[in-house]
Backbone as a chain_set.jsonl record, in Angstrom:
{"seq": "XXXXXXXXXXXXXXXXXXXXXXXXXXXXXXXXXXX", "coords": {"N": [[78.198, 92.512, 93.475], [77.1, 94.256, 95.593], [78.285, 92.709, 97.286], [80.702, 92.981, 96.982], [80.977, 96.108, 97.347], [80.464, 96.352, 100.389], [82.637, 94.649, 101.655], [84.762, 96.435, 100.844], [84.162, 98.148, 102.315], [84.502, 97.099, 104.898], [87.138, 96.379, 105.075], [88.237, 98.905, 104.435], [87.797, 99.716, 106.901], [88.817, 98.659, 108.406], [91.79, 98.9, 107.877], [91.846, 101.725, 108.741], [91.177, 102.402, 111.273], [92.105, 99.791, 112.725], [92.645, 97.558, 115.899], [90.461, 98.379, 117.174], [88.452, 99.065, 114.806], [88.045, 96.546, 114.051], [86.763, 95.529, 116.988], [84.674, 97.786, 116.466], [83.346, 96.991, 114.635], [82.387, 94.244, 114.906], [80.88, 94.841, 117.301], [78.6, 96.107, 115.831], [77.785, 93.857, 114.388], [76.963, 92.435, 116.052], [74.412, 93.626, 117.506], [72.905, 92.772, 115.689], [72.885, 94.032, 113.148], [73.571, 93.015, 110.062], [76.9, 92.274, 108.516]], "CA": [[78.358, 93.956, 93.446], [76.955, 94.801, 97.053], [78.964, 92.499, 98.699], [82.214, 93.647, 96.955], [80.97, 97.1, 98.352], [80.73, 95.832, 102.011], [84.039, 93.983, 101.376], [85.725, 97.212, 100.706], [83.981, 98.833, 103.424], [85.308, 96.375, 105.474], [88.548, 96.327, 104.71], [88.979, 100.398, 104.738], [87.906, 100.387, 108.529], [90.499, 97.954, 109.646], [93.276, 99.631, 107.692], [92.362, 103.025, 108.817], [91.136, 101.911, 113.045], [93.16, 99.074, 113.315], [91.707, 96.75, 116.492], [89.236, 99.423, 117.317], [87.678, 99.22, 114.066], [87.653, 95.269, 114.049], [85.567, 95.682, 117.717], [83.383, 98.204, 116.369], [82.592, 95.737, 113.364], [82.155, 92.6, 115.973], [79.637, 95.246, 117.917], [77.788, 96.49, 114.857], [77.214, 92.811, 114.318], [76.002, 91.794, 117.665], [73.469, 94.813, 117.232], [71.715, 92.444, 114.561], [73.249, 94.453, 111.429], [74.854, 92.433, 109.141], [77.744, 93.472, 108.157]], "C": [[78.224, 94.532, 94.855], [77.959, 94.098, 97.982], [80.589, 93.031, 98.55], [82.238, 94.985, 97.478], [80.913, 97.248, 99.92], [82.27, 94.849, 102.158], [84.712, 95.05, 101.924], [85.643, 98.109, 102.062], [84.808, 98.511, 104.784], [86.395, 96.657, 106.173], [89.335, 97.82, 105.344], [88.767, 100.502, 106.486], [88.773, 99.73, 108.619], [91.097, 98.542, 109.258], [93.428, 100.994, 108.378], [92.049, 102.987, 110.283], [91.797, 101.006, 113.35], [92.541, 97.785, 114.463], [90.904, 97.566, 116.992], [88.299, 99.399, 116.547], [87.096, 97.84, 113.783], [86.693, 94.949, 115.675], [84.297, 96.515, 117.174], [82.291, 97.223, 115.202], [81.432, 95.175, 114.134], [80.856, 93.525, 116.342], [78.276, 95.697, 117.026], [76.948, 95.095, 114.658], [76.232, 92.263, 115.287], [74.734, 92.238, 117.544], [72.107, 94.295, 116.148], [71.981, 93.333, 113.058], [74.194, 93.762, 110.777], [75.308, 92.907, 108.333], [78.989, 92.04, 107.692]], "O": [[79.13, 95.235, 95.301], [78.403, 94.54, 99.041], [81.4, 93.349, 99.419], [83.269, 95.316, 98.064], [81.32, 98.242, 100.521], [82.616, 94.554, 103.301], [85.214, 95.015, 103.048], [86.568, 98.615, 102.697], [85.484, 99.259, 105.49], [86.616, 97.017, 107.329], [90.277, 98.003, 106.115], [89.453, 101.227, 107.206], [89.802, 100.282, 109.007], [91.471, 99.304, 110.149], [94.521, 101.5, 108.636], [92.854, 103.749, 110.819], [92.322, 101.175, 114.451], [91.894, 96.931, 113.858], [90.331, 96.747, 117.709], [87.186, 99.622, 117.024], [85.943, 97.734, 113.366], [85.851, 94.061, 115.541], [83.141, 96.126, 117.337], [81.095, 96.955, 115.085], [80.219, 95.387, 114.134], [79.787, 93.176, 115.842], [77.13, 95.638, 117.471], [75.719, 95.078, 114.728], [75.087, 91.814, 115.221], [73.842, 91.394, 117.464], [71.034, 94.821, 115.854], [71.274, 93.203, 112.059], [75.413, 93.88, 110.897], [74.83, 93.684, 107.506], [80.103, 92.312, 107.244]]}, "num_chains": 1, "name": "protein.A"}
C-alpha cells in the first residue's frame, strides 16, 4: 500500500519535471530520505 503510494509519487514527478525531477529524486536520496 505505501510503497504503491511512493511508486505513484514517483512516477507523477518524472512525467510532470522530466530530467529535473529525476535529479531532484537522486538529491532527495543522497539527503538520506528514502524515497
Amino acid at each position: 500500500m505505501i510503497i504503491n503510494a511512493i511508486a505513484n509519487f514517483v512516477t507523477s514527478v518524472i512525467s510532470h519535471l522530466g530530467y529535473p525531477g529525476i535529479f531532484l529524486l537522486m538529491a532527495l536520496e543522497s539527503a538520506c530520505i528514502p524515497i
